[in-house]
CSV table of C-alpha atoms and ligand atoms in Angstrom, one decimal:
chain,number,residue,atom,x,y,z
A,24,UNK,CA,-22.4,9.1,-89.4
A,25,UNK,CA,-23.0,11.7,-92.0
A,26,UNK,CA,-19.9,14.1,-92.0
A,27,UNK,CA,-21.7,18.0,-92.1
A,28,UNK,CA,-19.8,20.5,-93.9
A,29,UNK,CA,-19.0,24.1,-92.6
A,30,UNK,CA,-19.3,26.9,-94.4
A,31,UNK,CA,-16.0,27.2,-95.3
A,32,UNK,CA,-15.6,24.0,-96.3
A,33,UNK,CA,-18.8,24.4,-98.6
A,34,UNK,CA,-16.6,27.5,-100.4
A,35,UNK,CA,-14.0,24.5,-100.8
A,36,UNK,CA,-16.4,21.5,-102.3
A,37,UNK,CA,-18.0,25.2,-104.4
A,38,UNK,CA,-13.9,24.9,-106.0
A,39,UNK,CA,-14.2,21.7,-106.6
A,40,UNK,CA,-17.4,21.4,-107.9
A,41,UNK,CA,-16.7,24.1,-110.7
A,42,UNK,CA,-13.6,22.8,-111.7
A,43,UNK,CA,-15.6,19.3,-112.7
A,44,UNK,CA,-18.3,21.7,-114.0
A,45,UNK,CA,-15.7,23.3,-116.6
A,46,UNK,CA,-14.3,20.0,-116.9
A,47,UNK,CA,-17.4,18.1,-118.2
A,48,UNK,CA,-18.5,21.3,-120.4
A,49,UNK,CA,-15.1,20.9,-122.0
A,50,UNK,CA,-15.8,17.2,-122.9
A,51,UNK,CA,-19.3,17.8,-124.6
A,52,UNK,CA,-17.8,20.4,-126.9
A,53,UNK,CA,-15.1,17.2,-128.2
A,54,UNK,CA,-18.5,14.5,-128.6
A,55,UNK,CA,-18.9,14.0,-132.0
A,56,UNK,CA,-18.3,11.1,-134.3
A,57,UNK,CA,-14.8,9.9,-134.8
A,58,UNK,CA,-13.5,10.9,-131.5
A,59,UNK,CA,-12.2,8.5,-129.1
A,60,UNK,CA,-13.3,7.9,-125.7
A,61,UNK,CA,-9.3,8.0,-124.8
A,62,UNK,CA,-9.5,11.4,-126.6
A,63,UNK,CA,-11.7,12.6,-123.9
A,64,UNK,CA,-9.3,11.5,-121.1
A,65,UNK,CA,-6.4,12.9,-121.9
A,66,UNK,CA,-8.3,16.3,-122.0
A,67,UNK,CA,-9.4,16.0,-118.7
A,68,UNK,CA,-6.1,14.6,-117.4
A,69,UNK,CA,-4.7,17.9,-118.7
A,70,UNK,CA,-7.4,20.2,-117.5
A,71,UNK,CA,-7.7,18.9,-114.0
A,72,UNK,CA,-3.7,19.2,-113.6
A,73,UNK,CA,-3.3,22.3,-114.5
A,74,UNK,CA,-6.0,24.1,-112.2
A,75,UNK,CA,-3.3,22.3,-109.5
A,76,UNK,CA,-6.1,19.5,-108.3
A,77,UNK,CA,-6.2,15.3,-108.2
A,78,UNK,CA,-8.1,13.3,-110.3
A,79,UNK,CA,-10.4,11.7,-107.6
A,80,UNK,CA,-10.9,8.1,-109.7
A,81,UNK,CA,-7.7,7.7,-110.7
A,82,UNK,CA,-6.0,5.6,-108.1
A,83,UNK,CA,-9.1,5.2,-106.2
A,84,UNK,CA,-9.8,1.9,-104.8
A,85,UNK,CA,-12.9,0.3,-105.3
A,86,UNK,CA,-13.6,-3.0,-102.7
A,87,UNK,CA,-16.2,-4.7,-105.2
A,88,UNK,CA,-13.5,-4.6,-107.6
A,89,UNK,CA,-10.8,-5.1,-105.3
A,90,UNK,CA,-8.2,-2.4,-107.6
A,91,UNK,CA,-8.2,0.5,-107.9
A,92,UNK,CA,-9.6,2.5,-111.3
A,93,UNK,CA,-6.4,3.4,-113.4
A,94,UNK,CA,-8.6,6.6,-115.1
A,95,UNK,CA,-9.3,9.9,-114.7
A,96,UNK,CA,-13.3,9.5,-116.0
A,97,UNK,CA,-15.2,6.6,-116.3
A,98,UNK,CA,-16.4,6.9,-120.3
A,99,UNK,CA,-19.8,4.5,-120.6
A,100,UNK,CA,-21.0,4.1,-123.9
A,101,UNK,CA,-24.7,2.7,-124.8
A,102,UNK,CA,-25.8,-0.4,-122.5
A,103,UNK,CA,-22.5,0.3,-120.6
A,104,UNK,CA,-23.9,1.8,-117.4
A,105,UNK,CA,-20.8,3.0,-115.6
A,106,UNK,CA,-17.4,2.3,-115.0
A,107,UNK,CA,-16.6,2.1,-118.7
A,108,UNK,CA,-13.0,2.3,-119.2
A,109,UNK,CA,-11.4,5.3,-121.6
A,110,UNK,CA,-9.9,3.8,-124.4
A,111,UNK,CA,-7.8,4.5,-128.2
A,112,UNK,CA,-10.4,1.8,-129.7
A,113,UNK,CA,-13.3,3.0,-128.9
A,114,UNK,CA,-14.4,5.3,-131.7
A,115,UNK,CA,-17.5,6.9,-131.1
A,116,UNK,CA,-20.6,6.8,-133.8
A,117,UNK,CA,-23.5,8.6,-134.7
A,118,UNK,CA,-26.4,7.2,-132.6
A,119,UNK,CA,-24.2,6.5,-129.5
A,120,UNK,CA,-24.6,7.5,-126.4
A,121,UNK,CA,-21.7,8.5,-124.1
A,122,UNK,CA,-21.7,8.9,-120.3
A,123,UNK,CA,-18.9,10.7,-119.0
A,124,UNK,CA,-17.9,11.0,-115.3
A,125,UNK,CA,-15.0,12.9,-113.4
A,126,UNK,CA,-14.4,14.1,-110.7
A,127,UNK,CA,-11.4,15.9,-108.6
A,128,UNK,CA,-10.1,17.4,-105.3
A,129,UNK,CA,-8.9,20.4,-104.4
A,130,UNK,CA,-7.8,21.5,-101.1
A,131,UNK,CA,-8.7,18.4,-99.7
A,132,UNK,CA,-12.5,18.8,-100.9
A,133,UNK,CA,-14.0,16.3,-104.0
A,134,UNK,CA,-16.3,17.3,-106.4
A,135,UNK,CA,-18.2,14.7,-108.8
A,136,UNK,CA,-20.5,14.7,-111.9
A,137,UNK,CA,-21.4,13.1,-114.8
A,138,UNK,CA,-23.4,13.7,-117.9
A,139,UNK,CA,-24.5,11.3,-120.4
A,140,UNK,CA,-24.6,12.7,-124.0
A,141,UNK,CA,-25.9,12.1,-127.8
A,142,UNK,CA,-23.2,11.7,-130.6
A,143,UNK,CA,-25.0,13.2,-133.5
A,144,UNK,CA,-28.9,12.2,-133.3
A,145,UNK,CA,-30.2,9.6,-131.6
A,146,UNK,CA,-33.6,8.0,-131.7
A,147,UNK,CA,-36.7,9.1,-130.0
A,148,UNK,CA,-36.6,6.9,-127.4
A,149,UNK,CA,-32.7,7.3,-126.4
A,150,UNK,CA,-33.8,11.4,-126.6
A,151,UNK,CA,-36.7,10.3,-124.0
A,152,UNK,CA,-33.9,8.3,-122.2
A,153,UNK,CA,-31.7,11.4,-121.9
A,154,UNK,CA,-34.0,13.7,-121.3
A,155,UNK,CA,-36.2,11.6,-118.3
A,156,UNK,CA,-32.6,10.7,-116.4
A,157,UNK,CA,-31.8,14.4,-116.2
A,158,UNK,CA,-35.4,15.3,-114.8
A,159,UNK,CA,-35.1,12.7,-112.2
A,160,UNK,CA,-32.0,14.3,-111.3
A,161,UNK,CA,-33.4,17.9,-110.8
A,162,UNK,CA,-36.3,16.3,-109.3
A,163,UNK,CA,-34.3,14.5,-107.0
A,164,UNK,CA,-32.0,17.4,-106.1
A,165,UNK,CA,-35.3,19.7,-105.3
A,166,UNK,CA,-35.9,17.5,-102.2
A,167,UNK,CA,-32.1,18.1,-101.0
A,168,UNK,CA,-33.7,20.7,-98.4
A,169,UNK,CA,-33.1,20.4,-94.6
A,170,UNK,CA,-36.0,18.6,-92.6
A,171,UNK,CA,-36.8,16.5,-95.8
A,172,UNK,CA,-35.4,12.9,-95.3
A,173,UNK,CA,-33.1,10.4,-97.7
A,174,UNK,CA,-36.0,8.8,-98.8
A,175,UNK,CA,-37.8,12.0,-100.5
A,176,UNK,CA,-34.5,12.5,-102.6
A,177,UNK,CA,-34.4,8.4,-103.6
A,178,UNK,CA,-38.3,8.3,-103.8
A,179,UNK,CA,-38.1,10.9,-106.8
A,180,UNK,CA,-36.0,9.9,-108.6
A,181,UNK,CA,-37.6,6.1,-108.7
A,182,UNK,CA,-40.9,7.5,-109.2
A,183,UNK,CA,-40.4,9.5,-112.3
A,184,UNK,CA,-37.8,7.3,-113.8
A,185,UNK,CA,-40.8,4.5,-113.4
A,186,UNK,CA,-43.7,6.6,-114.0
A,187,UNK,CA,-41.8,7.1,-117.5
A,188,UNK,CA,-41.6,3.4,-118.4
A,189,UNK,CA,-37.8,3.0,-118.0
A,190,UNK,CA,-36.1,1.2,-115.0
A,191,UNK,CA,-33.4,2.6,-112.0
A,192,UNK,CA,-29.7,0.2,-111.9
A,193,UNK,CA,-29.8,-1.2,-108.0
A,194,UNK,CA,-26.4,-2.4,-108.2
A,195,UNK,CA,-24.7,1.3,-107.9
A,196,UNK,CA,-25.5,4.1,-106.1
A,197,UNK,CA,-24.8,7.7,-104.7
A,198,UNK,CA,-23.3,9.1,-102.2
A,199,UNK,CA,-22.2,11.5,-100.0
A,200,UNK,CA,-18.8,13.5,-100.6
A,201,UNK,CA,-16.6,16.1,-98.6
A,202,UNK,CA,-13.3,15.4,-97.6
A,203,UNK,CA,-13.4,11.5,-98.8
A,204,UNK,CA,-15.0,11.1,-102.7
A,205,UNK,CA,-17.4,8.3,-101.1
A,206,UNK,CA,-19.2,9.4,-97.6
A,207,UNK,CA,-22.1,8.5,-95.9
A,208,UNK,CA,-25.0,8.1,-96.7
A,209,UNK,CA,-25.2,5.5,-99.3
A,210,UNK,CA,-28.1,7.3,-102.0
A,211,UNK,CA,-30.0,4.4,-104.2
A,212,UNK,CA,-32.6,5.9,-106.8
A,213,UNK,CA,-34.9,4.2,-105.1
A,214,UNK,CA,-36.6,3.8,-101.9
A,215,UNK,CA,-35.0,0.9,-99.9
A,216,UNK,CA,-37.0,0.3,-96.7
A,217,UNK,CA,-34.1,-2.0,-95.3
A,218,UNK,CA,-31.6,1.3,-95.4
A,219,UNK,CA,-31.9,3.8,-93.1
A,220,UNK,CA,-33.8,6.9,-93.7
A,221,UNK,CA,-31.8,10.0,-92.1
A,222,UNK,CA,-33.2,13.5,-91.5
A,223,UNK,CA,-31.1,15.5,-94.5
A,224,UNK,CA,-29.2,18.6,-92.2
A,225,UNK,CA,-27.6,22.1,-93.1
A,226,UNK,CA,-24.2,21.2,-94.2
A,227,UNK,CA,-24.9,17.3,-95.6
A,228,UNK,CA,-23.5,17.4,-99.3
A,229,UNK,CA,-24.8,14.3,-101.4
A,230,UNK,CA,-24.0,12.9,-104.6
A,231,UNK,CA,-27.3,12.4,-106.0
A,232,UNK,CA,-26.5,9.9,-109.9
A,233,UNK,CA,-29.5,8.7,-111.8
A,234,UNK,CA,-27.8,5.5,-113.7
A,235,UNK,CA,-31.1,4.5,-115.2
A,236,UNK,CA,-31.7,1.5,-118.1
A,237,UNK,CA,-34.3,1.9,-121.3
A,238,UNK,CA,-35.2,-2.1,-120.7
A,239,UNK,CA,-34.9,-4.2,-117.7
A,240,UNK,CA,-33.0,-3.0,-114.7
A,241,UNK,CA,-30.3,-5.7,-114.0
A,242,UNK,CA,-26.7,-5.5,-114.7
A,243,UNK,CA,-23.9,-7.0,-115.4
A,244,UNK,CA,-19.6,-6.8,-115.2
A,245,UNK,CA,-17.8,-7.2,-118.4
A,246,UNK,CA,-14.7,-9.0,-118.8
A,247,UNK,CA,-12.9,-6.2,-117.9
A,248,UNK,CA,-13.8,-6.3,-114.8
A,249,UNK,CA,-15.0,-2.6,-114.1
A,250,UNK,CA,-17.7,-2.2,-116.7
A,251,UNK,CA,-20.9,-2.4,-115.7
A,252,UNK,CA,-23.6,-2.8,-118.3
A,253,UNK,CA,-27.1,-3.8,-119.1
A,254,UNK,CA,-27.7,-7.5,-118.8
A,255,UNK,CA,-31.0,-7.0,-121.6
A,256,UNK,CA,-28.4,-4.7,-124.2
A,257,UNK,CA,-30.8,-1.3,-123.9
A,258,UNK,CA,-29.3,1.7,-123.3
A,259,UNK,CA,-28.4,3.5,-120.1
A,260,UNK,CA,-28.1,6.9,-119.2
A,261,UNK,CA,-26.4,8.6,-116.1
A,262,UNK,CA,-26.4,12.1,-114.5
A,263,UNK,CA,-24.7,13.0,-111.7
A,264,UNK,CA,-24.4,16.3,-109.5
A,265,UNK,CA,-23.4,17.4,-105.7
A,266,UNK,CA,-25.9,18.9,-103.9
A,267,UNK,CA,-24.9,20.8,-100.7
A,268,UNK,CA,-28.5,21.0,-98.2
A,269,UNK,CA,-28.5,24.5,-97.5
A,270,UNK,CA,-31.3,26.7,-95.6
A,271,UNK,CA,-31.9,28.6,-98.6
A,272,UNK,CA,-32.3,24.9,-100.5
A,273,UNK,CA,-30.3,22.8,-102.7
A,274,UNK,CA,-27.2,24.2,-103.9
A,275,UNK,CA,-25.3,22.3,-106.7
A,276,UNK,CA,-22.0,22.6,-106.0
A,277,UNK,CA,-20.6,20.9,-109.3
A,278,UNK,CA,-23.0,23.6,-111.9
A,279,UNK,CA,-22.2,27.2,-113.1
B,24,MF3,N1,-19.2,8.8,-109.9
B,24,MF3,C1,-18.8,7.5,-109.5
B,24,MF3,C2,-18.8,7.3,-108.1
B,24,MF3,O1,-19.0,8.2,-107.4
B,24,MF3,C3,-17.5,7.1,-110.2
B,24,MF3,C4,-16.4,6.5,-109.3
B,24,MF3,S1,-15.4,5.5,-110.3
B,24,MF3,C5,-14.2,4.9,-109.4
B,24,MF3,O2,-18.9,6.2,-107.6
B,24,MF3,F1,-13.7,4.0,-110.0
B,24,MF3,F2,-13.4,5.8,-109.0
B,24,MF3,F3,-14.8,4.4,-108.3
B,25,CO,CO1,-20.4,9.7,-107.7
């Protein structure tokens, strides 16, 4: 069943959704070389604690795993895809890319987003990378409009992301999000025909995260057990908004 919000509880998710907004804007001002992805984690621990909300990952457990994620974002740096663990040791360098995801609840409502980011310049094709994950996304959020279905919101982001030469992960998807950070339905960037395809409704909020690879789509876990990554070694990029379906259209709950 796919919870539908009210609008009262849409001025809630809006809270929420700004909070991991300021959050997230915060965190690209730090990117730059020498920094530490741990760096960036104890910013947002701050910043989420003193507007008086949760982390939502930290404690959150995660069934594939079987734990639960002991962070406040998940920091994934070049093939990493997600999941990437903050961490003192991991000094970022010109020519990295860094993926940073938070989210947080506040009275009882989650928000969620991620952005990935340059450190210093990248290459062309890393730019391309960047910059063809966040179309997807507003592509992808466009079709969050009542009377359109799940499909037209996966289907656009698969066929740019393809149409552009680079691959969509399979392994991890979005979602939707209210009261619980991980609702139905379950939103792959692309179109499964074995998944259901549900009418999108006034009130549905969804989750809508591009994770999408330079090379060859498959992934793997690290040894840490949480990281995913690229099986091939490219680069991935990840962008990640919540979308609330809305009669006057998408409304993304988690930008300014
Ligand atoms: N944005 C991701 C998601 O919605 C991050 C969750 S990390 C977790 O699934 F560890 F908390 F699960
Ligand atoms: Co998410």
């Amino acid at each position: 069943m796919i919870v539908r919000k009210s609008a009262e509880d849409l001025e809630k998710m809006r809270r929420s959704g700004l909070l991991v907004c300021k959050v997230l804007k915060e965190l690209s001002g730090m990117v730059r070389e020498g920094i530490t992805t741990m760096d960036l984690e104890r910013a947002a621990d701050r910043m989420i604690r003193d507007a008086g909300a949760k982390p939502a990952f930290k404690g959150y457990y995660v069934p594939a795993v079987g734990a639960t994620y002991p962070f406040v974002l998940c920091t994934s740096v070049n093939e990493e895809v997600v999941h990437g663990m903050p961490s003192a040791r991991r000094v970022l360098k010109k020519g990295d890319i860094v993926s940073i995801d938070t989210g947080a609840a506040l009275d009882g409502f989650f928000g969620d987003s991620a952005v990935t980011l340059p450190v210093g310049e990248v290459d062309e094709k890393t730019r391309r990378l960047l910059k063809v994950t966040q179309e997807a996304l507003e592509l992808a959020i466009d079709r969050a409009r009542p009377g359109n279905r799940l499909f037209d919101v996966c289907g656009a982001v698969e066929r740019h992301v393809v149409a552009s030469g680079f691959s969509v992960v399979r392994e991890y998807v979005g979602h939707g999000i209210g009261s619980k950070l991980h609702e139905e339905p379950q939103i792959p960037n692309y179109v499964d025909r074995k998944n259901e395809n549900p009418r999108l409704r006034e009130g549905m909020v969804l989750a809508i995260e591009p994770m999408v690879n330079a090379g060859r789509p498959e992934t793997r876990v690290l040894a840490d057990g949480w990281t995913a990554a690229t099986r091939d070694g490219s680069y991935s990029a990840h962008f990640e908004h919540c979308v609330a379906v809305t009669a006057d259209g998408p409304w993304v709950l988690t930008r300014q």
